[in-house]
mmCIF file of C-alpha atoms and ligand atoms in Angstrom:
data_model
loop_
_atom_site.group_PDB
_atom_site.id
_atom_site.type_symbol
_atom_site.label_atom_id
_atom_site.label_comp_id
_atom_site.label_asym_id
_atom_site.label_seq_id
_atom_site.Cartn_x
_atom_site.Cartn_y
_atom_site.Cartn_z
ATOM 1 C CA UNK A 188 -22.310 -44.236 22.434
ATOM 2 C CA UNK A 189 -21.041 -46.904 20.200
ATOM 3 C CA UNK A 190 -18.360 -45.431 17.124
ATOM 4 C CA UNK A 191 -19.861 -45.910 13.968
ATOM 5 C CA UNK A 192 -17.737 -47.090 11.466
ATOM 6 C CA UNK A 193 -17.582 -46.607 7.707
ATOM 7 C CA UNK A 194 -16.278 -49.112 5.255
ATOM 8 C CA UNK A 195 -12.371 -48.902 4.197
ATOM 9 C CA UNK A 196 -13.070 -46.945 1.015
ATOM 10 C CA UNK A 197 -11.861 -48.789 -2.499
ATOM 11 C CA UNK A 198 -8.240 -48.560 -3.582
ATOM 12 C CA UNK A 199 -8.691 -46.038 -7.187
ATOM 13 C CA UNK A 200 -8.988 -48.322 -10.117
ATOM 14 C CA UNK A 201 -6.005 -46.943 -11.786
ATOM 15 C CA UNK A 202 -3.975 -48.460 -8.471
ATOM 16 C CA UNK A 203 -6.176 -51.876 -8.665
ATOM 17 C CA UNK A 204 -3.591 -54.987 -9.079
ATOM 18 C CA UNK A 205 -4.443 -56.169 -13.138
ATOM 19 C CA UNK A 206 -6.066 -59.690 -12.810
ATOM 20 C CA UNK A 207 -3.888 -61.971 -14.097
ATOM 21 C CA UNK A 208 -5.389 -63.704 -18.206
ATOM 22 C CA UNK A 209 -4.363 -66.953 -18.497
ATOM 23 C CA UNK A 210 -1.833 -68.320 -20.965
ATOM 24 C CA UNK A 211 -1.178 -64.972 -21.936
ATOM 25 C CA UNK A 212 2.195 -63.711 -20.925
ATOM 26 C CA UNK A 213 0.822 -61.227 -18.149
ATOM 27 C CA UNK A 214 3.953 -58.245 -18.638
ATOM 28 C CA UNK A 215 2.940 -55.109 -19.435
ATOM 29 C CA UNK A 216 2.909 -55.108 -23.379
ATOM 30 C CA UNK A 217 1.507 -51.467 -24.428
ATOM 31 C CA UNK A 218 3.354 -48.137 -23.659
ATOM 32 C CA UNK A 219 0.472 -46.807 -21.894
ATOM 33 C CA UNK A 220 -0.177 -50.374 -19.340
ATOM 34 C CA UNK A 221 3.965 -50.002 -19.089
ATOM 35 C CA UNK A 222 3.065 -46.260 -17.059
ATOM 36 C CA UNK A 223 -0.055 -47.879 -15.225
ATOM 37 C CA UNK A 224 2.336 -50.339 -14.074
ATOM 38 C CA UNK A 225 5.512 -48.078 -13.633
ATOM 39 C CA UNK A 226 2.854 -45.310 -11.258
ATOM 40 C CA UNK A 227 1.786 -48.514 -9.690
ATOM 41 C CA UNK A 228 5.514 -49.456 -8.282
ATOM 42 C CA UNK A 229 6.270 -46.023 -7.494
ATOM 43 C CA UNK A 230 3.182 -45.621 -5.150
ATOM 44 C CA UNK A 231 3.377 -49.141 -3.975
ATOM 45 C CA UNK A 232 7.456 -48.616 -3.142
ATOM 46 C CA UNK A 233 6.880 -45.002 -1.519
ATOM 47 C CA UNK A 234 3.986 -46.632 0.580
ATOM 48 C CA UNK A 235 6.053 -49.987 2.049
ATOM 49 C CA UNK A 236 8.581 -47.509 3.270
ATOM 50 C CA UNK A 237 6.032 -44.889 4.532
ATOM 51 C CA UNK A 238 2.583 -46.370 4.730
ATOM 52 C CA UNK A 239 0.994 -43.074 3.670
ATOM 53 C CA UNK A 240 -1.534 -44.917 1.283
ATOM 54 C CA UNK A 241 -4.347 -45.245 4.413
ATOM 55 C CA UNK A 242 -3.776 -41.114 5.259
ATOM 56 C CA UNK A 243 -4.106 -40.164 1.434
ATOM 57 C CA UNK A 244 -7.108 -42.551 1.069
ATOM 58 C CA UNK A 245 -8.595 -41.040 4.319
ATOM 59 C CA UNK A 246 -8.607 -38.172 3.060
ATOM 60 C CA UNK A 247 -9.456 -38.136 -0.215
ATOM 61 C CA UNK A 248 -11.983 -40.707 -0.442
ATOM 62 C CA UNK A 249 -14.977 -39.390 1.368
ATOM 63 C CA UNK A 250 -18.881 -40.062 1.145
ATOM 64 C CA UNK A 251 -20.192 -37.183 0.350
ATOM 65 C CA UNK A 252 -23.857 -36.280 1.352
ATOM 66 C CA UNK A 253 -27.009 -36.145 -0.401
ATOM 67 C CA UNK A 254 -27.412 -32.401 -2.101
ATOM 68 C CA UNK A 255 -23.928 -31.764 -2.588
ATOM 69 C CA UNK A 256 -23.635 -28.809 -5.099
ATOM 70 C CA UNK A 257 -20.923 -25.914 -6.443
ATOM 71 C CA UNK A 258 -21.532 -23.753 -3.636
ATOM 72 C CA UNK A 259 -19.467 -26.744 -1.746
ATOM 73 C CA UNK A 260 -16.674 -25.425 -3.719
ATOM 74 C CA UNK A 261 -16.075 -22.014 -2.940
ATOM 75 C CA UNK A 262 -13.456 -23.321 0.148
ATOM 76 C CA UNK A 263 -11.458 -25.069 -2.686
ATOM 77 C CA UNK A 264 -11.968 -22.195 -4.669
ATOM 78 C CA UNK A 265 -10.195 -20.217 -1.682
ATOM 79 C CA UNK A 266 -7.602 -22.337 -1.159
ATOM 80 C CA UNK A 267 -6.674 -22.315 -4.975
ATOM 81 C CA UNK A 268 -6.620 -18.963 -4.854
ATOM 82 C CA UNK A 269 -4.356 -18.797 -2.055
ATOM 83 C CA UNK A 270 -2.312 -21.238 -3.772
ATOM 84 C CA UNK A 271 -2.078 -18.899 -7.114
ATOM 85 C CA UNK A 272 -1.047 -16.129 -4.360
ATOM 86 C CA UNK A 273 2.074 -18.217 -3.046
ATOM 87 C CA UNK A 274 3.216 -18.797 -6.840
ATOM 88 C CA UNK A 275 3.266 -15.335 -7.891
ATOM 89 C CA UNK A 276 4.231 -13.843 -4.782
ATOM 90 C CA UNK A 277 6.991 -16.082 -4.650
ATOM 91 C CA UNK A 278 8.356 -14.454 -8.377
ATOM 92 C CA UNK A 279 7.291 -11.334 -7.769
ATOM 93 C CA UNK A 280 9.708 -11.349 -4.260
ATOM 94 C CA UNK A 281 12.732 -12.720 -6.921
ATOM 95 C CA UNK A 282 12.637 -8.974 -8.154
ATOM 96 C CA UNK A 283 11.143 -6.968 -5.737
ATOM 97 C CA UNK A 284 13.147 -4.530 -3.077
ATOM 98 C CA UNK A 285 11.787 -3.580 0.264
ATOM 99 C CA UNK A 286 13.840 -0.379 0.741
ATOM 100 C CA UNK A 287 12.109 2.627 1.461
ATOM 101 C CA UNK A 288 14.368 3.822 -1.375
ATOM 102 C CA UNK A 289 14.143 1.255 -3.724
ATOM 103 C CA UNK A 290 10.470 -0.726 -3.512
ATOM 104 C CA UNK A 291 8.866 2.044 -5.865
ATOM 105 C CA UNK A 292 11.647 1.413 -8.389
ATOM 106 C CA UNK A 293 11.706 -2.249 -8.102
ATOM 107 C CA UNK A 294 7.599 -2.473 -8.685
ATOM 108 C CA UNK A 295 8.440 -0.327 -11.855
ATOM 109 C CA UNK A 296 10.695 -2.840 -13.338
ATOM 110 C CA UNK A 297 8.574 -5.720 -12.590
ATOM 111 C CA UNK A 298 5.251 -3.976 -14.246
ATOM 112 C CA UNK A 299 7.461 -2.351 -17.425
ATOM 113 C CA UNK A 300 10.297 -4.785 -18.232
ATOM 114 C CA UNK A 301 10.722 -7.994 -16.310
ATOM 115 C CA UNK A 302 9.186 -11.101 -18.445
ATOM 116 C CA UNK A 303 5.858 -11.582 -18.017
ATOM 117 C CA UNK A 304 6.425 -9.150 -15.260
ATOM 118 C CA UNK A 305 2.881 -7.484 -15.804
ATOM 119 C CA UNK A 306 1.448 -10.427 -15.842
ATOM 120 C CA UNK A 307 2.286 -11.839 -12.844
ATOM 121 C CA UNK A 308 1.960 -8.522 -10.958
ATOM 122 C CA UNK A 309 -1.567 -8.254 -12.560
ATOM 123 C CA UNK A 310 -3.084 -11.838 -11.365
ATOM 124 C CA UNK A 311 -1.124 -11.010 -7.363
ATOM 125 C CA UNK A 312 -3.062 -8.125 -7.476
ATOM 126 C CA UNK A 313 -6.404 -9.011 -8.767
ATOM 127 C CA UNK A 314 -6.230 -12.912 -6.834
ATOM 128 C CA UNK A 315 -5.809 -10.912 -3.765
ATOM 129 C CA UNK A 316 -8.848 -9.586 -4.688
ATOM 130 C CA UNK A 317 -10.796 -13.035 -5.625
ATOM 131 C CA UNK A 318 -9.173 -14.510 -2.309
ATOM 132 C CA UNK A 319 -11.043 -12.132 -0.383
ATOM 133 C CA UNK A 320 -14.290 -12.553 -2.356
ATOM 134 C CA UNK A 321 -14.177 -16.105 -2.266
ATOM 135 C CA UNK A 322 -13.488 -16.221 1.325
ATOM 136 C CA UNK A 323 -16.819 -14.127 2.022
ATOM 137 C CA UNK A 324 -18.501 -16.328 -0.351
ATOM 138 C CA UNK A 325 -17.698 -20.035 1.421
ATOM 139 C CA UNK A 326 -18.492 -17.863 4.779
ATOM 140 C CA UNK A 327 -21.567 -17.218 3.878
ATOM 141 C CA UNK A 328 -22.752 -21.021 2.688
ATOM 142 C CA UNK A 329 -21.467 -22.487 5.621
ATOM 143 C CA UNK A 330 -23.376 -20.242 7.978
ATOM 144 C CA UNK A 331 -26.557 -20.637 5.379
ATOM 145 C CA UNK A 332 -26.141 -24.099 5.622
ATOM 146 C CA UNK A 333 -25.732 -23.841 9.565
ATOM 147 C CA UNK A 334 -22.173 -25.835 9.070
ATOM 148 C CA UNK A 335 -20.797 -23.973 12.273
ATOM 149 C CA UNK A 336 -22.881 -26.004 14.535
ATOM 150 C CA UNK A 337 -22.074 -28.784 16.383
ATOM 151 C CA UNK A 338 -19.765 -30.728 16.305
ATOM 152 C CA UNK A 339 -18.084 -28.036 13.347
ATOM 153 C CA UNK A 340 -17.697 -25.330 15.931
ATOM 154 C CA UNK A 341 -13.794 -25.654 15.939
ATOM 155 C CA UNK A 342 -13.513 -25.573 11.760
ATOM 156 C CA UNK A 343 -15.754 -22.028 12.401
ATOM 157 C CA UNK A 344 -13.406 -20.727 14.862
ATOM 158 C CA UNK A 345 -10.501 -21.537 12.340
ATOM 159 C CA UNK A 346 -12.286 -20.202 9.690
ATOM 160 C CA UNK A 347 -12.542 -16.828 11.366
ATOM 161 C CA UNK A 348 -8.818 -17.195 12.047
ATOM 162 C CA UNK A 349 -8.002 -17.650 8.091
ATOM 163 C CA UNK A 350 -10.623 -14.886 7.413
ATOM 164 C CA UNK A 351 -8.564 -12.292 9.652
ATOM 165 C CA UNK A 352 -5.120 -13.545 8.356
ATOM 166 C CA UNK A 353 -6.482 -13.421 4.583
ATOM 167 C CA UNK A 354 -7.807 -9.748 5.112
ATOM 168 C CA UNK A 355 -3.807 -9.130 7.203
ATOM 169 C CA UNK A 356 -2.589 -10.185 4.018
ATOM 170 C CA UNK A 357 -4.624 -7.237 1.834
ATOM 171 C CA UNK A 358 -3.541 -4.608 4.153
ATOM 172 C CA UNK A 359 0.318 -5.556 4.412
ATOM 173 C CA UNK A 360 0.583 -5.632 0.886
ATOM 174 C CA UNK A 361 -1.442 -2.640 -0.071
ATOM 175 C CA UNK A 362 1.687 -1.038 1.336
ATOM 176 C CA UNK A 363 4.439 -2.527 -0.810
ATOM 177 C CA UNK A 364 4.137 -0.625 -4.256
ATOM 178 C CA UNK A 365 5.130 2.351 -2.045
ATOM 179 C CA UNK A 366 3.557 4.706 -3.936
ATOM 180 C CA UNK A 367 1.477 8.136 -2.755
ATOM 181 C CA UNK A 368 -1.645 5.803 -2.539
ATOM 182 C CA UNK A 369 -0.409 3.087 -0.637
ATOM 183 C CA UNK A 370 1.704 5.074 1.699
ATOM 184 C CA UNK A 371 -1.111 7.369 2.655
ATOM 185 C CA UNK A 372 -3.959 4.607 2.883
ATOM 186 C CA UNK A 373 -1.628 2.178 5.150
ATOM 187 C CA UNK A 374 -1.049 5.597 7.839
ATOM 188 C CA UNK A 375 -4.867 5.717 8.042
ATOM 189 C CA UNK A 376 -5.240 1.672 8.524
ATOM 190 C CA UNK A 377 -2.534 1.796 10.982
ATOM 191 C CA UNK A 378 -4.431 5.023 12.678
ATOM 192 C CA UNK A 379 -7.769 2.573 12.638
ATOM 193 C CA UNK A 380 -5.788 0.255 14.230
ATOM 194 C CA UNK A 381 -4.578 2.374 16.842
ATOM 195 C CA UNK A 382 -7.657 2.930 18.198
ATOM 196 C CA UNK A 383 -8.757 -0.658 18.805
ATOM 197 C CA UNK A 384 -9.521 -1.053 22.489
ATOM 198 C CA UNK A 385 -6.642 -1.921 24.628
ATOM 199 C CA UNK A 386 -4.417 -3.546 22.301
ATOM 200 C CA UNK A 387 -5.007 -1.382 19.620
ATOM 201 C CA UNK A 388 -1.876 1.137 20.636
ATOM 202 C CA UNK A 389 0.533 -2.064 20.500
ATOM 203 C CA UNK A 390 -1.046 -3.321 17.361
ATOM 204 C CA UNK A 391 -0.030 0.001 15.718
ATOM 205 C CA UNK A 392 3.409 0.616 17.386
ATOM 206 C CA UNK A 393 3.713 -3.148 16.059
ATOM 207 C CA UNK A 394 2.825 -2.195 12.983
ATOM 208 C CA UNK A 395 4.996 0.695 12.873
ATOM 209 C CA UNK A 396 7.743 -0.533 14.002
ATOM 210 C CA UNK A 397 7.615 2.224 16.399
ATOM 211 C CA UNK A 398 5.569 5.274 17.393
ATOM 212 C CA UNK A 399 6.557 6.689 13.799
ATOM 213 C CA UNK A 400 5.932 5.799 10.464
ATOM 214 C CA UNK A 401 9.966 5.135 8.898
ATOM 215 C CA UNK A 402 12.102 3.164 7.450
ATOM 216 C CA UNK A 403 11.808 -0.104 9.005
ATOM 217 C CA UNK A 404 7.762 -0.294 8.350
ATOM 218 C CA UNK A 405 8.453 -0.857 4.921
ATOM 219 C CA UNK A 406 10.130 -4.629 5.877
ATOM 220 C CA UNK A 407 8.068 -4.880 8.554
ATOM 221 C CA UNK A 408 5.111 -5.331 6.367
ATOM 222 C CA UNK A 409 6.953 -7.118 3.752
ATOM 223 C CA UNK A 410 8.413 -9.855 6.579
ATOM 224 C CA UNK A 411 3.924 -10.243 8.202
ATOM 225 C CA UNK A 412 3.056 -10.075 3.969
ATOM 226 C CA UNK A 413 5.611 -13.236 2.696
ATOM 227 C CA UNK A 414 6.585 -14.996 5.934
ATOM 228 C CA UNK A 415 4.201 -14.504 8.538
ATOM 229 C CA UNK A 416 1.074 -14.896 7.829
ATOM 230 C CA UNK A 417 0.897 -16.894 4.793
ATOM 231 C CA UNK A 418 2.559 -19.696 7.143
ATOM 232 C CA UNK A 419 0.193 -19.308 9.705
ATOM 233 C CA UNK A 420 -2.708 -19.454 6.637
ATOM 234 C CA UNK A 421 -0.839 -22.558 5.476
ATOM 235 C CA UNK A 422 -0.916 -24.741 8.730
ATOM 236 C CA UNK A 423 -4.643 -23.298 9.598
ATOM 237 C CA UNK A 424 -5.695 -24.439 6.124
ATOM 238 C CA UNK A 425 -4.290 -27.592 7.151
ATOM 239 C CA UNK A 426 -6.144 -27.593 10.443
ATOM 240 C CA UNK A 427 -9.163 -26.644 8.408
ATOM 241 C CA UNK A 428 -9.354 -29.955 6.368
ATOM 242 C CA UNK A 429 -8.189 -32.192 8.550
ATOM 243 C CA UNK A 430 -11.478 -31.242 10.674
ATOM 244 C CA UNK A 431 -13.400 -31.035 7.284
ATOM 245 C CA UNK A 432 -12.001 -34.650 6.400
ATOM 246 C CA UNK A 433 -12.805 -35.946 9.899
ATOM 247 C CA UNK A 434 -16.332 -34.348 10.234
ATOM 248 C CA UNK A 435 -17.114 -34.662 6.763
ATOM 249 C CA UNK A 436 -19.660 -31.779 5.146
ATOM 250 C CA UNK A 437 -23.085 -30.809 6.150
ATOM 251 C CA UNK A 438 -26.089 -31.773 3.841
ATOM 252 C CA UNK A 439 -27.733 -28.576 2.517
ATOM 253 C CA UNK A 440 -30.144 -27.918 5.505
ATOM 254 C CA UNK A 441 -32.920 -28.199 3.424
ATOM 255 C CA UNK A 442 -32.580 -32.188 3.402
ATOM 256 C CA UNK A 443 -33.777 -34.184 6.170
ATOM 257 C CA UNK A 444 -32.198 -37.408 7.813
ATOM 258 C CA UNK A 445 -35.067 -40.217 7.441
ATOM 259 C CA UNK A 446 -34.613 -42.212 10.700
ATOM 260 C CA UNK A 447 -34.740 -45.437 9.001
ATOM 261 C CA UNK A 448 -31.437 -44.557 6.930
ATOM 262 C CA UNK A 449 -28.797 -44.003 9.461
ATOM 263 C CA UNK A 450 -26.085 -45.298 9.362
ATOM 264 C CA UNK A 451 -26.024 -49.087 11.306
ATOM 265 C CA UNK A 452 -22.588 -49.953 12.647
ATOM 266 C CA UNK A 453 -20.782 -52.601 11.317
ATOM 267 C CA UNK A 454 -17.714 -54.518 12.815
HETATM 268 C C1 HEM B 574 -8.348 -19.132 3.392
HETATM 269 C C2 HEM B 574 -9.598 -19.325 3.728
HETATM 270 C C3 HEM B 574 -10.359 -20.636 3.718
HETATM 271 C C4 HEM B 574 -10.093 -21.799 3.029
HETATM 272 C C5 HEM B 574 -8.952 -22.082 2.049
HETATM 273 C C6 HEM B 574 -11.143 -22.750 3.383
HETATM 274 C C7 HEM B 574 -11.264 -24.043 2.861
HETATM 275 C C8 HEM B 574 -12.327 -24.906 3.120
HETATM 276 C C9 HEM B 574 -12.626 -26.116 2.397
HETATM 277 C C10 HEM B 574 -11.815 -26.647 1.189
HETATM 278 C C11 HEM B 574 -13.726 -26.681 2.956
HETATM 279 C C12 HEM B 574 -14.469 -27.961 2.499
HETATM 280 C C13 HEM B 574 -15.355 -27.692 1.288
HETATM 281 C C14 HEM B 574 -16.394 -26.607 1.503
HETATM 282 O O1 HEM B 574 -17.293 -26.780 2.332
HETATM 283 O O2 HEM B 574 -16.269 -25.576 0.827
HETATM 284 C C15 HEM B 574 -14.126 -25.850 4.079
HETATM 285 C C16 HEM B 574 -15.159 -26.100 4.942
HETATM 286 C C17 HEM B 574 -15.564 -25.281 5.996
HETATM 287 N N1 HEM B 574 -15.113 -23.989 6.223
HETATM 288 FE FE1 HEM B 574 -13.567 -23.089 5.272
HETATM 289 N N2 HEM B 574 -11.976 -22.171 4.299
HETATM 290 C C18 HEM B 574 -11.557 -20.864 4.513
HETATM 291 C C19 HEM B 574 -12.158 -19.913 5.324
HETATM 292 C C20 HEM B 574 -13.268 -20.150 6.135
HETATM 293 C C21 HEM B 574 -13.979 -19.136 6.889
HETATM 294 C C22 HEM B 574 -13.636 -17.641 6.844
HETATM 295 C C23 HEM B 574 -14.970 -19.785 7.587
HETATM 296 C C24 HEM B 574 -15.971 -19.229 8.542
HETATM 297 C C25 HEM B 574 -15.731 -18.259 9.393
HETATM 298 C C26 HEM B 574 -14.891 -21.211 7.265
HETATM 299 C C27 HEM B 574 -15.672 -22.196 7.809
HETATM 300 C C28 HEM B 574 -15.791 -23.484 7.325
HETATM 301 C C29 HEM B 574 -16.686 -24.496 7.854
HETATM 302 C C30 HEM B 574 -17.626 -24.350 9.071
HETATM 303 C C31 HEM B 574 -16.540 -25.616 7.021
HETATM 304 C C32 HEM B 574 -17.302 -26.957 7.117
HETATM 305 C C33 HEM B 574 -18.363 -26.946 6.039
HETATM 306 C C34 HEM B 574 -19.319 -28.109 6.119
HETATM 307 O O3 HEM B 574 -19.214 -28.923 7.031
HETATM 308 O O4 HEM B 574 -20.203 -28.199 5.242
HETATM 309 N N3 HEM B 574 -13.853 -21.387 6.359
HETATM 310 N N4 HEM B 574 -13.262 -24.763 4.143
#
């Protein structure tokens, strides 16, 4: 079959050369032409040493099909909350302690006298939450919309792959107040996960860090919760839109492709 090709899409206007007026002396005069021009020669002298511009513009400049609407936005909505995760996990780790010992105490003095310690605790703990939510949510319009069929079988797969890592995420850090709560619950999710056929003994001894709940479980959980898997959810989200980039979205199933408006390939 022949490749269809798109046309290049249009350089932003913001990034368009000025046109030059004539007998006018064509520098930048006013403060805010002076930035235009100043973002203008950083871009242009980042992208003659790196020649990014075509990737960015590949990516971000997409046609977008016919009955677009907000439920296309719950996967952004994801990744922002994922994004909101990384920031406050990453100040909540500046003070927190994962000794069996000390992670209780440590969770105290974030939530009653760090700075804004509360706060931050507060929207890790509820944007796990939305994460989750949000997650289900794009799941379900892109099997409503039938977006897991051909040729977006792959993004599907990786989807299910960010879903399972996303819910890892909820039940290693359920663990880390180390309170009565989140001791006892993680012992019974570890027990579910014990009985898991065939690798479901390993999974839990993995877990565990042996056949025992003790004191190494504690960083165990905190090592899959920081480093682990939000890595591996970082490089699948990449995955995830470089396939959603290349493939483009599906049109809400609803709308049908008139034969005399596909797309005619052009040189
Ligand atoms: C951390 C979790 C996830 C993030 C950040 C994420 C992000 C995104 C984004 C930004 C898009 C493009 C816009 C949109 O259609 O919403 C997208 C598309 C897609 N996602 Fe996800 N996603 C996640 C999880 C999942 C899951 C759990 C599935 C399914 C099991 C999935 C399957 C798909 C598919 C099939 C598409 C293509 C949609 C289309 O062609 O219309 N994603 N994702």
């Amino acid at each position: 079959m022949p490749r269809l090709r798109l046309p290049t899409p249009p350089l932003p206007a913001a990034l368009q050369p000025r046109p030059k007026r004539p007998g006018a002396n064509n520098g930048p005069t006013k403060p805010l032409d002076q930035a235009t021009e100043a973002g203008v020669t950083v871009v242009d002298w980042i992208d003659e040493r790196t020649s990014l511009s075509g990737g960015v513009r590949w990516m971000l400049f997409r046609k977008v099909p016919k009955g677009t609407n907000w439920f296309y936005t719950l996967g952004s909505a994801a990744m922002f909350a994922f994004l909101s995760q990384a920031v406050t996990g990453v100040f909540l780790a500046m003070y927190y302690d994962p000794s069996p010992t000390r992670a209780y105490e440590s969770i105290r003095y974030i939530t009653n006298e760090a700075f804004l310690g509360e706060f931050v605790r507060g929207m890790h703990k509820w944007g796990s939450t939305v994460m989750v939510v949000l997650v289900f949510l794009h799941m379900g319009r892109t099997f409503f919309f039938g977006a897991y069929k051909y040729p977006r079988e792959l993004n599907w797969v990786i989807g299910v792959v960010l879903l399972i890592l996303t819910m890892t995420m909820s039940f290693t850090g359920y663990l880390l107040p180390f309170d009565q709560r989140s001791y006892w619950a993680t012992i019974v999710g570890v027990n579910i996960n014990g009985t898991g056929p065939l690798i479901g003994p390993y999974l839990s001894d993995f877990l565990r860090a042996g056949p025992e709940f003790g004191a190494t479980t504690l960083s165990r959980f905190y090592a899959i919760h920081m480093l682990l898997v939000p890595g591996l959810i970082a490089a699948m989200i990449g995955a995830h839109l470089y396939l959603v980039a290349k493939l483009g979205t599906t049109a809400p199933p609803w709308l049908k492709a008139k034969p005399d408006q596909a797309p005619t390939e052009s040189a």
